[in-house]
Amino acid sequence: MVRIHDRPFVELYWIPLGAGNRVVGVTRRVYRLLTGALPYHAALAVEVDGARWVIEMTPAARGEHGAVVHGPVGVPHSPIRYEIRRWRDGVIPDERFAVATHAVSEDAATARRLLELVPSVPPHTWARWNSNSIVAWLLVSSGADVSAVHPPRGGCAPGWELGVRSAAARPSAGGR
């Protein structure tokens, strides 16, 4: 699904939670049995000023992949860590499993603002705060209109509303 555009863009990818990972895939199936909805993981691709960036929350990994925020998983002082990547020319490892994309913005200023905000994402504990929370937080904080952004039919984005509310509560909410 990697696309190279001739204009600035911010594009949201909806990936079924745990795609490509058997353990998390089991969690996805249990969640669906309990709620009736398929949970999705959100990731972003941003293209502006001739560069393509990917933004995603993942378990912490070794190597160079644009990690700019780190936080604990489960409890505040956990040794298990996550990272938020702002990776130039990077990849979304599970992008091939994306079932939908949403063109959020074609505004260069919004794309630049979003990229600048990534290191400012609050490093809350990864539990309720997750990939959907950080993507929603970034989009709202950058001034992007998320009113028409919804997961694919029959799906849900746990944590999305938490990210929207957290961004709206910021002193400079909406990047304005």
Coordinates of N, CA and C in Angstrom, one line a residue:
M1 N 0.8 -1.2 0.0 CA 0.0 0.0 0.0 C 0.8 1.3 0.0
V2 N 2.2 1.1 0.1 CA 3.0 2.3 0.1 C 2.8 3.1 -1.2
R3 N 2.4 4.4 -1.0 CA 2.2 5.3 -2.1 C 3.1 6.5 -2.0
I4 N 3.6 6.9 -3.1 CA 4.3 8.2 -3.2 C 3.4 9.2 -3.9
H5 N 3.2 10.3 -3.1 CA 2.3 11.3 -3.6 C 3.1 12.5 -4.2
D6 N 2.5 13.2 -5.0 CA 3.1 14.5 -5.5 C 2.6 15.7 -4.8
R7 N 2.0 15.5 -3.6 CA 1.5 16.6 -2.8 C 1.6 16.1 -1.3
P8 N 1.6 17.1 -0.4 CA 1.6 16.7 1.0 C 0.4 15.9 1.4
F9 N 0.6 15.0 2.3 CA -0.6 14.2 2.8 C -0.3 13.6 4.2
V10 N -1.4 13.4 4.9 CA -1.4 12.6 6.1 C -2.4 11.5 5.9
E11 N -1.9 10.3 6.0 CA -2.8 9.1 5.7 C -2.8 8.2 6.9
L12 N -4.0 7.7 7.3 CA -4.2 6.8 8.4 C -4.4 5.4 7.9
Y13 N -3.7 4.5 8.5 CA -3.8 3.1 8.2 C -4.6 2.4 9.3
W14 N -5.6 1.6 9.0 CA -6.3 0.7 9.9 C -5.8 -0.7 9.7
I15 N -5.2 -1.2 10.8 CA -4.6 -2.6 10.7 C -5.2 -3.4 11.8
P16 N -5.8 -4.6 11.5 CA -6.4 -5.4 12.6 C -5.3 -5.6 13.7
L17 N -5.7 -5.4 14.9 CA -4.8 -5.6 16.1 C -4.2 -7.0 16.0
G18 N -2.9 -7.0 16.1 CA -2.2 -8.3 16.1 C -1.9 -8.9 14.8
A19 N -2.2 -8.2 13.7 CA -2.0 -8.8 12.4 C -0.5 -9.2 12.3
G20 N -0.2 -10.4 11.9 CA 1.2 -10.8 11.7 C 1.8 -11.3 13.0
N21 N 1.0 -11.3 14.1 CA 1.6 -11.7 15.4 C 0.6 -12.7 16.1
R22 N 1.0 -13.9 16.2 CA 0.1 -15.0 16.7 C -0.5 -14.7 18.1
V23 N 0.4 -14.2 19.0 CA 0.0 -14.0 20.4 C -1.0 -12.9 20.4
V24 N -0.7 -11.8 19.8 CA -1.6 -10.6 19.8 C -2.9 -11.0 19.0
G25 N -2.7 -11.8 18.0 CA -3.9 -12.3 17.2 C -4.9 -13.0 18.1
V26 N -4.4 -13.8 19.0 CA -5.3 -14.5 20.0 C -6.1 -13.4 20.8
T27 N -5.4 -12.4 21.2 CA -6.0 -11.3 22.0 C -7.1 -10.7 21.2
R28 N -6.8 -10.4 19.9 CA -7.8 -9.8 19.0 C -9.0 -10.7 18.9
R29 N -8.9 -12.0 18.8 CA -10.0 -12.9 18.7 C -10.8 -12.9 20.0
V30 N -10.2 -12.9 21.1 CA -10.9 -12.9 22.4 C -11.6 -11.5 22.5
Y31 N -11.0 -10.4 22.2 CA -11.6 -9.1 22.3 C -12.9 -9.1 21.4
R32 N -12.8 -9.7 20.2 CA -13.9 -9.7 19.3 C -15.1 -10.6 19.8
L33 N -14.7 -11.7 20.4 CA -15.7 -12.5 21.0 C -16.5 -11.8 22.2
L34 N -15.7 -11.0 23.0 CA -16.3 -10.3 24.1 C -17.1 -9.1 23.7
T35 N -16.7 -8.4 22.7 CA -17.3 -7.1 22.3 C -18.1 -7.2 21.0
G36 N -17.8 -8.1 20.2 CA -18.5 -8.2 18.9 C -17.8 -7.3 17.8
A37 N -16.8 -6.6 18.2 CA -16.1 -5.6 17.3 C -14.7 -6.1 17.0
L38 N -14.2 -5.9 15.8 CA -12.8 -6.2 15.5 C -11.9 -5.0 15.9
P39 N -11.0 -5.1 16.8 CA -10.2 -4.0 17.2 C -9.1 -3.7 16.2
Y40 N -8.9 -2.4 15.9 CA -7.8 -2.0 15.0 C -6.7 -1.2 15.6
H41 N -5.6 -1.2 15.0 CA -4.4 -0.5 15.4 C -4.2 0.6 14.3
A42 N -4.0 1.8 14.8 CA -3.8 2.9 13.8 C -2.3 3.2 13.7
A43 N -1.9 3.6 12.4 CA -0.6 4.1 12.1 C -0.7 5.2 11.1
L44 N 0.3 6.0 11.0 CA 0.2 7.1 10.0 C 1.4 7.1 9.1
A45 N 1.1 7.6 7.9 CA 2.1 7.9 6.9 C 2.0 9.4 6.6
V46 N 3.1 10.1 6.5 CA 3.1 11.5 6.3 C 4.1 11.8 5.2
E47 N 3.6 12.5 4.2 CA 4.6 13.0 3.2 C 4.5 14.5 3.0
V48 N 5.7 15.1 3.2 CA 5.7 16.6 3.0 C 7.2 16.9 2.7
D49 N 7.4 18.0 2.0 CA 8.7 18.5 1.7 C 9.6 17.4 1.1
G50 N 9.0 16.6 0.2 CA 9.8 15.6 -0.5 C 10.3 14.4 0.4
A51 N 9.7 14.2 1.6 CA 10.1 13.1 2.4 C 8.9 12.4 2.9
R52 N 9.0 11.1 3.1 CA 7.9 10.2 3.6 C 8.3 9.7 5.0
W53 N 7.4 9.9 5.9 CA 7.6 9.4 7.3 C 6.5 8.5 7.7
V54 N 6.8 7.5 8.6 CA 5.8 6.7 9.2 C 5.8 7.0 10.7
I55 N 4.6 7.0 11.3 CA 4.5 7.2 12.7 C 3.6 6.0 13.3
E56 N 4.2 5.4 14.3 CA 3.6 4.2 14.8 C 4.0 3.9 16.2
M57 N 3.2 3.4 17.1 CA 3.5 3.0 18.4 C 3.8 1.4 18.3
T58 N 4.9 1.0 18.8 CA 5.3 -0.4 18.8 C 6.0 -0.8 20.1
P59 N 6.1 -2.1 20.3 CA 7.0 -2.5 21.4 C 8.4 -2.0 21.1
A60 N 9.2 -1.6 22.1 CA 10.5 -1.1 21.9 C 11.4 -2.2 21.2
A61 N 12.2 -1.7 20.3 CA 13.1 -2.6 19.6 C 14.5 -2.0 19.5
R62 N 15.5 -2.9 19.2 CA 16.8 -2.4 19.0 C 17.0 -1.9 17.5
G63 N 17.9 -1.0 17.3 CA 18.2 -0.6 16.0 C 17.7 0.8 15.7
E64 N 18.0 1.4 14.6 CA 17.6 2.7 14.2 C 16.3 2.6 13.4
H65 N 15.2 3.2 14.0 CA 13.9 3.2 13.4 C 13.1 4.4 13.8
G66 N 13.8 5.5 14.2 CA 13.1 6.7 14.4 C 12.4 6.9 15.7
A67 N 12.7 6.1 16.7 CA 12.0 6.2 18.0 C 12.3 7.5 18.7
V68 N 11.2 8.2 19.0 CA 11.3 9.6 19.6 C 10.7 9.7 21.0
V69 N 9.8 8.7 21.4 CA 9.2 8.7 22.7 C 9.2 7.2 23.1
H70 N 9.5 7.0 24.4 CA 9.5 5.7 25.0 C 8.6 5.8 26.3
G71 N 8.0 4.7 26.6 CA 7.2 4.6 27.8 C 7.0 3.2 28.3
P72 N 6.5 3.0 29.5 CA 6.3 1.7 30.1 C 5.0 1.0 29.6
V73 N 5.1 -0.3 29.7 CA 3.9 -1.1 29.3 C 3.3 -1.7 30.6
G74 N 2.0 -1.5 30.7 CA 1.2 -2.1 31.8 C 1.2 -1.3 33.1
V75 N 2.4 -1.1 33.7 CA 2.5 -0.4 35.0 C 3.6 0.7 34.8
P76 N 3.5 1.8 35.6 CA 4.4 2.9 35.4 C 5.9 2.6 35.4
H77 N 6.4 1.7 36.2 CA 7.8 1.4 36.2 C 8.2 0.1 35.6
S78 N 7.4 -0.4 34.7 CA 7.7 -1.6 34.0 C 9.0 -1.6 33.2
P79 N 9.7 -2.7 33.2 CA 10.9 -2.8 32.4 C 10.6 -3.1 30.9
I80 N 9.3 -3.5 30.7 CA 8.9 -3.7 29.3 C 8.5 -2.3 28.8
R81 N 9.0 -2.0 27.6 CA 8.8 -0.6 27.1 C 8.2 -0.6 25.7
Y82 N 7.6 0.5 25.4 CA 7.1 0.8 24.0 C 7.9 2.0 23.5
E83 N 7.7 2.2 22.2 CA 8.3 3.4 21.5 C 7.3 3.9 20.5
I84 N 7.4 5.2 20.3 CA 6.7 5.9 19.2 C 7.7 6.3 18.2
R85 N 7.5 5.8 17.0 CA 8.4 6.1 15.9 C 8.0 7.2 15.0
R86 N 8.9 8.1 14.7 CA 8.7 9.1 13.6 C 9.9 8.8 12.7
W87 N 9.7 7.9 11.7 CA 10.7 7.3 11.0 C 10.7 7.7 9.5
R88 N 11.7 8.5 9.2 CA 11.9 9.0 7.8 C 12.2 7.8 6.9
D89 N 11.5 7.6 5.8 CA 11.7 6.5 4.9 C 11.5 5.2 5.6
G90 N 10.7 5.2 6.7 CA 10.5 4.0 7.4 C 9.4 3.1 6.9
V91 N 9.1 2.0 7.6 CA 8.1 1.1 7.1 C 7.2 0.8 8.3
I92 N 5.9 0.6 8.0 CA 5.0 0.0 9.0 C 5.0 -1.5 8.8
P93 N 5.6 -2.2 9.8 CA 5.8 -3.6 9.5 C 4.6 -4.4 9.1
D94 N 3.4 -4.1 9.6 CA 2.2 -4.8 9.3 C 1.4 -4.1 8.3
E95 N 1.9 -3.2 7.5 CA 1.2 -2.4 6.6 C 0.4 -3.3 5.6
R96 N 1.0 -4.4 5.2 CA 0.4 -5.3 4.2 C -1.0 -5.8 4.7
F97 N -1.2 -5.8 6.0 CA -2.4 -6.3 6.6 C -3.5 -5.2 6.7
A98 N -3.1 -4.0 6.4 CA -4.1 -2.8 6.5 C -5.3 -3.1 5.7
V99 N -6.5 -3.0 6.3 CA -7.7 -3.2 5.5 C -8.4 -2.0 5.0
A100 N -7.9 -0.8 5.5 CA -8.4 0.5 5.0 C -7.4 1.6 5.3
T101 N -7.5 2.6 4.5 CA -6.7 3.8 4.8 C -7.7 5.0 4.7
H102 N -7.3 6.1 5.3 CA -8.1 7.3 5.3 C -7.2 8.5 5.1
A103 N -7.4 9.2 4.0 CA -6.7 10.4 3.7 C -7.2 11.5 4.7
V104 N -6.4 11.8 5.7 CA -6.8 12.8 6.7 C -6.6 14.2 6.3
S105 N -5.5 14.5 5.6 CA -5.2 15.9 5.3 C -4.2 15.9 4.1
E106 N -4.4 16.9 3.3 CA -3.4 17.2 2.2 C -2.8 18.6 2.4
D107 N -2.8 19.1 3.6 CA -2.3 20.4 4.0 C -0.9 20.3 4.5
A108 N 0.0 21.0 3.8 CA 1.5 20.9 4.2 C 1.7 21.4 5.6
A109 N 1.0 22.4 6.0 CA 1.2 23.0 7.4 C 0.8 21.9 8.4
T110 N -0.3 21.3 8.2 CA -0.8 20.2 9.1 C 0.2 19.1 9.2
A111 N 0.7 18.7 8.0 CA 1.6 17.5 8.0 C 2.9 17.9 8.8
R112 N 3.4 19.1 8.6 CA 4.6 19.5 9.3 C 4.4 19.6 10.8
R113 N 3.3 20.2 11.2 CA 2.9 20.4 12.6 C 2.8 19.0 13.2
L114 N 2.2 18.0 12.5 CA 2.0 16.7 13.1 C 3.4 16.1 13.3
L115 N 4.3 16.2 12.4 CA 5.7 15.6 12.5 C 6.4 16.3 13.7
E116 N 6.2 17.6 13.8 CA 6.9 18.3 14.9 C 6.4 17.9 16.3
L117 N 5.1 17.5 16.3 CA 4.5 17.1 17.6 C 4.8 15.7 18.1
V118 N 5.3 14.8 17.3 CA 5.5 13.4 17.7 C 6.3 13.3 18.9
P119 N 7.5 14.0 19.1 CA 8.2 13.9 20.3 C 7.5 14.4 21.6
S120 N 6.4 15.1 21.4 CA 5.6 15.7 22.5 C 4.5 14.8 22.9
V121 N 4.3 13.7 22.3 CA 3.2 12.8 22.7 C 3.4 12.4 24.2
P122 N 2.4 12.5 25.0 CA 2.6 12.1 26.4 C 3.0 10.6 26.5
P123 N 4.1 10.3 27.3 CA 4.5 8.9 27.4 C 3.8 8.2 28.5
H124 N 2.4 8.2 28.4 CA 1.6 7.4 29.4 C 1.9 5.9 29.3
T125 N 1.5 5.2 30.4 CA 1.6 3.8 30.4 C 0.8 3.2 29.3
W126 N 1.4 2.2 28.5 CA 0.7 1.5 27.5 C -0.3 0.5 28.1
A127 N -1.5 0.9 28.1 CA -2.6 0.0 28.5 C -3.8 0.6 27.8
R128 N -4.4 1.5 28.5 CA -5.5 2.3 27.8 C -4.9 3.2 26.7
W129 N -3.8 3.8 27.0 CA -3.0 4.6 26.0 C -2.3 3.7 25.1
N130 N -2.7 3.8 23.8 CA -2.2 2.9 22.8 C -2.0 3.5 21.5
S131 N -1.8 2.8 20.4 CA -1.5 3.3 19.1 C -2.7 4.2 18.6
N132 N -3.9 3.8 18.9 CA -5.1 4.6 18.6 C -5.1 6.0 19.3
S133 N -4.7 5.9 20.6 CA -4.7 7.1 21.4 C -3.6 8.1 20.8
I134 N -2.5 7.6 20.5 CA -1.4 8.5 20.1 C -1.7 9.1 18.7
V135 N -2.3 8.3 17.8 CA -2.6 8.8 16.5 C -3.7 9.8 16.6
A136 N -4.8 9.6 17.4 CA -5.8 10.6 17.6 C -5.3 11.8 18.2
W137 N -4.4 11.7 19.2 CA -3.8 12.8 19.9 C -3.0 13.7 18.9
L138 N -2.2 13.0 18.0 CA -1.4 13.7 17.0 C -2.3 14.4 16.0
L139 N -3.3 13.7 15.5 CA -4.2 14.4 14.5 C -4.9 15.6 15.1
V140 N -5.5 15.4 16.2 CA -6.2 16.5 16.8 C -5.3 17.7 17.2
S141 N -4.1 17.3 17.8 CA -3.2 18.4 18.2 C -2.6 19.1 17.0
S142 N -2.5 18.5 15.9 CA -2.0 19.1 14.7 C -3.0 20.0 13.9
G143 N -4.3 19.9 14.4 CA -5.3 20.6 13.7 C -6.1 19.9 12.7
A144 N -5.8 18.6 12.5 CA -6.5 17.8 11.4 C -7.9 17.6 11.9
D145 N -8.8 17.6 10.9 CA -10.2 17.3 11.2 C -10.4 15.8 11.3
V146 N -10.8 15.3 12.4 CA -11.0 13.9 12.6 C -12.5 13.5 12.7
S147 N -13.3 14.4 12.4 CA -14.8 14.1 12.5 C -15.3 13.0 11.6
A148 N -14.6 12.8 10.5 CA -15.0 11.8 9.6 C -14.1 10.5 9.7
V149 N -13.2 10.5 10.7 CA -12.3 9.4 10.8 C -13.0 8.3 11.7
H150 N -13.2 7.1 11.2 CA -13.7 6.0 11.9 C -13.1 4.7 11.4
P151 N -13.0 3.7 12.3 CA -12.4 2.4 11.9 C -13.4 1.8 10.9
P152 N -12.9 0.8 10.1 CA -13.7 0.1 9.2 C -15.0 -0.5 9.8
R153 N -16.0 -0.6 9.0 CA -17.3 -1.1 9.5 C -17.1 -2.4 10.3
G154 N -17.8 -2.5 11.4 CA -17.7 -3.7 12.3 C -16.5 -3.7 13.2
G155 N -15.7 -2.6 13.1 CA -14.5 -2.5 13.9 C -14.5 -1.4 15.0
C156 N -13.5 -1.4 15.8 CA -13.4 -0.3 16.8 C -12.0 0.0 17.0
A157 N -11.8 1.2 17.6 CA -10.4 1.7 17.8 C -10.3 2.0 19.3
P158 N -10.1 1.0 20.1 CA -10.0 1.2 21.6 C -8.9 2.3 21.8
G159 N -9.2 3.2 22.7 CA -8.3 4.3 23.0 C -8.4 5.6 22.2
W160 N -9.1 5.5 21.1 CA -9.2 6.7 20.2 C -9.8 7.9 20.9
E161 N -10.9 7.7 21.6 CA -11.5 8.8 22.3 C -10.6 9.4 23.4
L162 N -9.9 8.6 24.0 CA -8.9 9.0 25.0 C -7.9 10.0 24.4
G163 N -7.4 9.6 23.2 CA -6.5 10.5 22.5 C -7.1 11.8 22.1
V164 N -8.3 11.8 21.6 CA -9.0 13.0 21.2 C -9.2 13.9 22.4
R165 N -9.7 13.3 23.5 CA -10.0 14.1 24.8 C -8.7 14.7 25.3
S166 N -7.6 13.9 25.3 CA -6.3 14.4 25.8 C -5.8 15.5 25.0
A167 N -5.9 15.4 23.7 CA -5.4 16.5 22.8 C -6.3 17.8 23.0
A168 N -7.6 17.6 23.1 CA -8.5 18.7 23.3 C -8.2 19.5 24.6
A169 N -7.7 18.7 25.6 CA -7.4 19.3 26.9 C -6.1 20.1 27.0
R170 N -5.3 19.9 25.9 CA -4.0 20.6 25.9 C -4.2 22.1 25.9
P171 N -3.3 22.9 26.5 CA -3.4 24.3 26.5 C -3.4 24.9 25.0
S172 N -2.7 24.3 24.1 CA -2.7 24.8 22.7 C -3.3 23.8 21.9
A173 N -4.5 23.3 22.3 CA -5.2 22.2 21.6 C -5.4 22.6 20.1
G174 N -5.3 21.5 19.3 CA -5.5 21.7 17.9 C -4.4 22.4 17.2
G175 N -3.2 22.6 17.8 CA -2.1 23.2 17.2 C -2.4 24.7 16.8
R176 N -3.4 25.2 17.4 CA -3.8 26.6 17.1 C -3.2 27.6 18.0

